[in-house]
């Protein structure tokens, strides 16, 4: 029987002995990875951003601000107080409509504060994008999935548009001769406008039909939105909040303009002023201007003149109205927006 000798182990280096580098190997120093920006720092920047935007917008429109405040000095204070009150109630109506668009109860105080902050964001970003983004962040922060939050946002926008158009149609039926539409639409403007609308619809349908992934996403969103709308309307309290708020919101805004008109002595019937406001805001709804600044003023002046008001007084009324509804709440709204970001509400 043959006995095999065990393999001798390889010699191990002594304890504490260091490895000697080869003379042929060049040491390579790895580049340092960039440090990530802390989330806290990002939130601090986002808190200050609304204030910066408010400053920029105010500087750009400083002449409008000066003229508007000048007109307020000559106004009757009780009617100005009514205008301020209707402006505040409009935020309550907006919060009521937002709550009516979702089944789950939202925290009332934070919901109202979010609408106040969304008003400031809406005047800093184009065509309602600011308010939509703020409310979308708020609903997802309350635990609603993104798909349902987006569906609730779409339901709110649809209800608010229907409410505004319904009030406009009712006033047009009740006062068919209140507006002289000639000054509102230049000669030959209706044809190109209708052509542009039809072209946009045709292009959208063609894109939707040709891109399968987009079509699938749109149909999935529509199913979610229809399900959310069905759930809301099965609860009478939610349906009442949705449609009551969507009618109250534009009515309160129009009442604010009527109050400013009374404060400055505009010789136009109140119902005609309300009709002019609704017609002007519907006309500029698709203009991609931050908060409608500039376009809303022009449309309101033209609409009030079309309702029979003198140009000078109509201009004073519009400037004073925009001071109350836009410029005075802008800085507090921006501060509220920054506070909501800092508190992680949005």
Coordinates of C-alpha atoms in Angstrom, one line a residue:
X1 CA 0.0 0.0 0.0
X2 CA 1.5 3.3 -1.1
X3 CA 1.2 6.3 1.2
X4 CA 1.1 9.6 -0.5
X5 CA 2.7 12.6 1.1
X6 CA 0.3 15.5 1.8
X7 CA 0.7 18.5 -0.3
X8 CA 2.7 21.2 1.5
X9 CA 0.8 24.4 2.0
X10 CA 1.8 27.5 0.2
X11 CA 3.9 29.9 2.3
X12 CA 1.8 32.6 3.8
X13 CA 3.1 36.2 4.2
X14 CA 4.0 37.2 7.7
X15 CA 1.5 39.0 9.8
X16 CA 1.8 42.7 9.3
X17 CA 3.8 42.4 6.1
X18 CA 2.6 44.8 3.4
X19 CA 2.2 44.1 -0.2
X20 CA 4.9 45.6 -2.3
X21 CA 3.7 47.3 -5.5
X22 CA 5.3 46.4 -8.8
X23 CA 7.5 49.0 -10.3
X24 CA 5.8 48.5 -13.7
X25 CA 2.3 49.3 -12.4
X26 CA 1.2 53.0 -12.4
X27 CA -1.3 54.1 -9.7
X28 CA -4.5 55.5 -11.1
X29 CA -6.5 58.0 -9.0
X30 CA -10.3 57.6 -9.5
X31 CA -12.2 60.8 -10.0
X32 CA -14.4 61.9 -7.1
X33 CA -18.1 61.4 -7.7
X34 CA -20.2 64.6 -7.6
X35 CA -22.1 65.0 -4.3
X36 CA -25.8 64.9 -4.4
X37 CA -27.7 68.0 -3.6
X38 CA -29.5 67.5 -0.3
X39 CA -33.3 67.3 -0.5
X40 CA -33.5 70.0 2.2
X41 CA -31.5 72.4 0.1
X42 CA -33.8 71.8 -2.9
X43 CA -36.9 72.5 -0.7
X44 CA -35.3 75.7 0.5
X45 CA -34.8 76.8 -3.1
X46 CA -38.4 75.9 -4.0
X47 CA -39.6 77.9 -1.0
X48 CA -37.8 81.0 -2.3
X49 CA -38.7 80.6 -6.0
X50 CA -42.3 81.9 -5.7
X51 CA -41.1 85.1 -4.1
X52 CA -38.5 85.6 -6.8
X53 CA -41.2 85.1 -9.5
X54 CA -43.5 87.5 -7.7
X55 CA -40.8 90.1 -7.7
X56 CA -40.1 89.6 -11.4
X57 CA -43.8 89.9 -12.4
X58 CA -44.3 92.9 -10.2
X59 CA -41.3 94.8 -11.7
X60 CA -42.5 94.0 -15.2
X61 CA -46.0 95.4 -14.5
X62 CA -45.1 98.2 -12.2
X63 CA -46.9 100.8 -14.3
X64 CA -50.1 98.8 -14.1
X65 CA -49.7 98.5 -10.4
X66 CA -49.2 102.2 -9.9
X67 CA -52.2 103.1 -12.0
X68 CA -54.4 100.5 -10.4
X69 CA -53.6 101.7 -6.9
X70 CA -54.2 105.3 -8.0
X71 CA -57.8 104.4 -9.1
X72 CA -58.4 102.6 -5.8
X73 CA -57.9 105.8 -3.9
X74 CA -60.9 107.4 -5.5
X75 CA -63.3 104.4 -5.0
X76 CA -66.1 104.0 -2.6
X77 CA -64.8 101.8 0.3
X78 CA -68.0 99.7 1.0
X79 CA -68.1 98.4 -2.5
X80 CA -64.3 97.7 -2.4
X81 CA -65.0 95.7 0.8
X82 CA -67.6 93.7 -1.1
X83 CA -65.1 93.0 -3.9
X84 CA -62.5 91.8 -1.3
X85 CA -65.2 89.5 0.3
X86 CA -66.2 87.9 -3.0
X87 CA -62.5 87.3 -3.8
X88 CA -62.0 85.4 -0.5
X89 CA -65.3 83.5 -1.0
X90 CA -64.0 82.4 -4.4
X91 CA -61.2 80.5 -2.8
X92 CA -63.7 78.7 -0.6
X93 CA -65.8 77.8 -3.7
X94 CA -62.6 76.5 -5.4
X95 CA -61.9 74.3 -2.3
X96 CA -65.5 73.1 -2.3
X97 CA -65.2 72.1 -5.9
X98 CA -61.9 70.3 -5.3
X99 CA -63.4 68.3 -2.5
X100 CA -66.4 67.4 -4.7
X101 CA -64.1 66.0 -7.3
X102 CA -62.8 63.2 -5.0
X103 CA -64.6 60.6 -2.9
X104 CA -62.1 60.7 0.1
X105 CA -62.4 63.6 2.5
X106 CA -59.5 66.0 2.2
X107 CA -58.1 68.0 5.2
X108 CA -60.2 71.2 5.1
X109 CA -57.6 73.7 6.4
X110 CA -54.8 72.4 4.2
X111 CA -57.2 72.3 1.2
X112 CA -58.2 75.9 1.6
X113 CA -54.6 77.0 2.1
X114 CA -53.7 75.0 -1.1
X115 CA -56.3 76.9 -3.1
X116 CA -54.9 80.2 -1.8
X117 CA -51.4 79.2 -2.8
X118 CA -52.6 77.8 -6.1
X119 CA -54.0 81.2 -7.0
X120 CA -50.5 82.7 -6.7
X121 CA -49.0 79.8 -8.7
X122 CA -51.6 80.3 -11.3
X123 CA -50.6 83.9 -11.9
X124 CA -46.9 82.9 -12.3
X125 CA -47.3 80.0 -14.8
X126 CA -49.3 79.8 -18.0
X127 CA -52.9 78.9 -18.4
X128 CA -53.7 77.3 -15.1
X129 CA -50.6 75.0 -15.0
X130 CA -49.6 76.4 -11.7
X131 CA -52.8 75.7 -9.9
X132 CA -53.1 72.3 -11.5
X133 CA -49.5 71.3 -10.4
X134 CA -50.1 72.5 -6.9
X135 CA -53.4 70.7 -6.5
X136 CA -52.0 67.5 -8.1
X137 CA -49.1 67.5 -5.6
X138 CA -51.6 68.1 -2.7
X139 CA -53.8 65.2 -3.6
X140 CA -51.0 62.8 -4.1
X141 CA -49.6 64.0 -0.8
X142 CA -53.0 63.1 0.8
X143 CA -52.5 59.5 -0.3
X144 CA -54.5 59.5 -3.6
X145 CA -52.8 57.6 -6.5
X146 CA -51.5 59.7 -9.3
X147 CA -54.0 58.3 -11.8
X148 CA -57.0 59.1 -9.6
X149 CA -55.5 62.6 -8.7
X150 CA -55.2 63.4 -12.4
X151 CA -58.8 62.2 -13.0
X152 CA -60.0 64.4 -10.1
X153 CA -58.1 67.3 -11.6
X154 CA -59.7 66.7 -15.0
X155 CA -63.1 66.4 -13.5
X156 CA -62.6 69.8 -11.6
X157 CA -61.5 71.5 -14.8
X158 CA -64.5 70.1 -16.8
X159 CA -67.0 71.1 -14.1
X160 CA -65.6 74.6 -13.7
X161 CA -65.7 75.1 -17.5
X162 CA -69.3 73.8 -17.7
X163 CA -70.3 76.1 -14.8
X164 CA -68.8 79.1 -16.4
X165 CA -70.3 78.4 -19.8
X166 CA -73.7 77.7 -18.2
X167 CA -73.7 81.0 -16.5
X168 CA -72.6 82.8 -19.7
X169 CA -75.4 81.1 -21.7
X170 CA -78.0 81.9 -19.1
X171 CA -77.1 85.6 -19.1
X172 CA -76.9 85.7 -22.8
X173 CA -80.5 84.3 -23.0
X174 CA -81.7 86.7 -20.3
X175 CA -79.9 89.8 -21.8
X176 CA -79.4 89.1 -25.5
X177 CA -78.6 92.8 -26.3
X178 CA -76.2 93.3 -23.4
X179 CA -73.0 93.0 -25.5
X180 CA -72.3 94.5 -28.8
X181 CA -70.1 91.7 -30.2
X182 CA -68.7 93.9 -33.0
X183 CA -65.8 95.3 -31.0
X184 CA -65.0 91.9 -29.5
X185 CA -64.3 90.2 -32.8
X186 CA -62.7 91.9 -35.7
X187 CA -64.2 91.5 -39.1
X188 CA -63.4 88.1 -40.6
X189 CA -62.0 86.7 -37.4
X190 CA -64.6 84.0 -36.9
X191 CA -63.7 82.0 -40.0
X192 CA -60.0 81.6 -39.2
X193 CA -60.8 80.9 -35.5
X194 CA -63.2 78.0 -36.4
X195 CA -60.7 76.7 -38.9
X196 CA -58.0 76.7 -36.3
X197 CA -60.2 74.8 -33.9
X198 CA -61.3 72.2 -36.5
X199 CA -57.6 71.7 -37.5
X200 CA -56.5 71.2 -34.0
X201 CA -59.2 68.6 -33.4
X202 CA -58.4 66.7 -36.6
X203 CA -54.7 66.7 -35.8
X204 CA -55.4 65.4 -32.3
X205 CA -57.6 62.6 -33.6
X206 CA -55.0 61.6 -36.3
X207 CA -52.2 61.4 -33.7
X208 CA -54.4 59.4 -31.3
X209 CA -55.3 57.0 -34.0
X210 CA -51.7 56.5 -35.3
X211 CA -49.8 56.2 -32.0
X212 CA -50.9 53.0 -30.3
X213 CA -49.0 53.7 -27.0
X214 CA -50.6 57.1 -26.7
X215 CA -54.0 55.7 -27.5
X216 CA -53.7 53.1 -24.8
X217 CA -52.6 55.7 -22.2
X218 CA -55.5 58.0 -23.1
X219 CA -58.1 55.3 -23.0
X220 CA -56.8 54.1 -19.6
X221 CA -57.0 57.6 -18.2
X222 CA -60.5 58.0 -19.6
X223 CA -61.6 54.8 -17.9
X224 CA -60.1 56.0 -14.6
X225 CA -61.7 59.4 -15.0
X226 CA -65.1 58.0 -15.8
X227 CA -64.9 55.7 -12.8
X228 CA -64.0 58.6 -10.5
X229 CA -66.9 60.7 -11.9
X230 CA -69.3 57.8 -11.4
X231 CA -68.2 57.3 -7.8
X232 CA -68.5 61.0 -7.0
X233 CA -72.0 61.3 -8.4
X234 CA -73.2 58.3 -6.4
X235 CA -72.6 60.5 -3.3
X236 CA -75.1 63.4 -3.2
X237 CA -72.9 65.5 -0.9
X238 CA -69.9 65.2 -3.3
X239 CA -72.0 66.0 -6.4
X240 CA -73.5 69.0 -4.7
X241 CA -70.0 70.3 -3.7
X242 CA -68.7 69.7 -7.2
X243 CA -71.4 71.5 -9.2
X244 CA -72.3 74.0 -6.5
X245 CA -68.7 75.1 -6.3
X246 CA -68.2 75.1 -10.0
X247 CA -71.2 77.5 -10.4
X248 CA -70.3 79.6 -7.4
X249 CA -66.7 80.2 -8.4
X250 CA -67.2 82.2 -11.6
X251 CA -70.3 83.8 -10.2
X252 CA -68.3 85.2 -7.2
X253 CA -65.5 86.4 -9.6
X254 CA -68.1 88.2 -11.7
X255 CA -69.7 89.7 -8.6
X256 CA -66.2 91.1 -7.6
X257 CA -66.0 92.9 -10.9
X258 CA -69.6 94.3 -10.4
X259 CA -68.6 95.5 -7.0
X260 CA -65.5 97.3 -8.3
X261 CA -67.7 98.8 -11.1
X262 CA -70.1 100.2 -8.5
X263 CA -67.2 101.5 -6.4
X264 CA -65.9 103.5 -9.4
X265 CA -69.3 104.6 -10.8
X266 CA -69.3 102.6 -14.0
X267 CA -72.5 103.3 -15.8
X268 CA -73.3 99.7 -16.8
X269 CA -76.0 97.5 -15.4
X270 CA -74.6 94.9 -12.9
X271 CA -75.9 91.9 -14.9
X272 CA -74.3 93.3 -18.1
X273 CA -71.0 93.7 -16.2
X274 CA -71.2 90.1 -15.1
X275 CA -71.9 89.0 -18.6
X276 CA -68.9 91.0 -19.9
X277 CA -66.7 89.3 -17.3
X278 CA -67.8 85.8 -18.2
X279 CA -67.5 86.5 -22.0
X280 CA -64.0 88.0 -21.6
X281 CA -62.7 85.1 -19.4
X282 CA -64.0 82.5 -21.7
X283 CA -62.4 84.3 -24.7
X284 CA -59.0 84.3 -23.1
X285 CA -59.1 80.9 -21.5
X286 CA -56.8 79.4 -24.2
X287 CA -54.3 82.2 -24.2
X288 CA -51.0 80.8 -22.7
X289 CA -50.1 83.9 -20.6
X290 CA -49.2 83.5 -16.9
X291 CA -52.5 84.1 -15.0
X292 CA -53.9 85.8 -18.1
X293 CA -51.9 88.9 -17.1
X294 CA -52.3 91.4 -19.9
X295 CA -54.7 89.4 -22.0
X296 CA -57.5 89.4 -19.3
X297 CA -57.1 93.1 -18.8
X298 CA -57.5 93.8 -22.5
X299 CA -60.4 91.4 -22.9
X300 CA -62.2 92.8 -19.9
X301 CA -61.8 96.4 -21.0
X302 CA -63.1 95.6 -24.5
X303 CA -66.0 93.6 -23.0
X304 CA -67.1 96.4 -20.6
X305 CA -66.9 98.9 -23.5
X306 CA -69.0 96.6 -25.6
X307 CA -71.5 96.5 -22.7
X308 CA -71.8 100.3 -22.9
X309 CA -69.2 101.6 -20.5
X310 CA -66.9 104.6 -21.3
X311 CA -63.3 103.5 -22.1
X312 CA -61.6 105.6 -19.3
X313 CA -63.9 104.3 -16.6
X314 CA -63.8 100.7 -17.9
X315 CA -60.0 100.8 -17.8
X316 CA -60.0 102.1 -14.3
X317 CA -62.5 99.4 -13.2
X318 CA -60.4 96.6 -14.7
X319 CA -57.1 97.8 -13.3
X320 CA -58.7 98.2 -9.8
X321 CA -60.3 94.8 -10.0
X322 CA -57.1 93.1 -11.0
X323 CA -55.3 94.8 -8.1
X324 CA -57.8 93.3 -5.7
X325 CA -58.0 89.8 -7.2
X326 CA -54.4 89.3 -8.5
X327 CA -51.8 91.7 -7.1
X328 CA -52.9 92.0 -3.4
X329 CA -53.1 88.3 -2.8
X330 CA -50.0 87.5 -4.9
X331 CA -47.4 88.0 -2.2
X332 CA -49.3 86.3 0.7
X333 CA -50.2 83.5 -1.8
X334 CA -46.5 83.0 -2.7
X335 CA -45.5 83.0 1.0
X336 CA -48.2 80.3 1.6
X337 CA -47.0 78.3 -1.3
X338 CA -43.4 78.4 0.1
X339 CA -44.7 77.4 3.5
X340 CA -46.7 74.4 2.1
X341 CA -43.5 73.3 0.2
X342 CA -41.4 73.6 3.4
X343 CA -44.0 71.6 5.4
X344 CA -44.2 68.9 2.7
X345 CA -47.9 69.5 2.2
X346 CA -47.2 69.8 -1.6

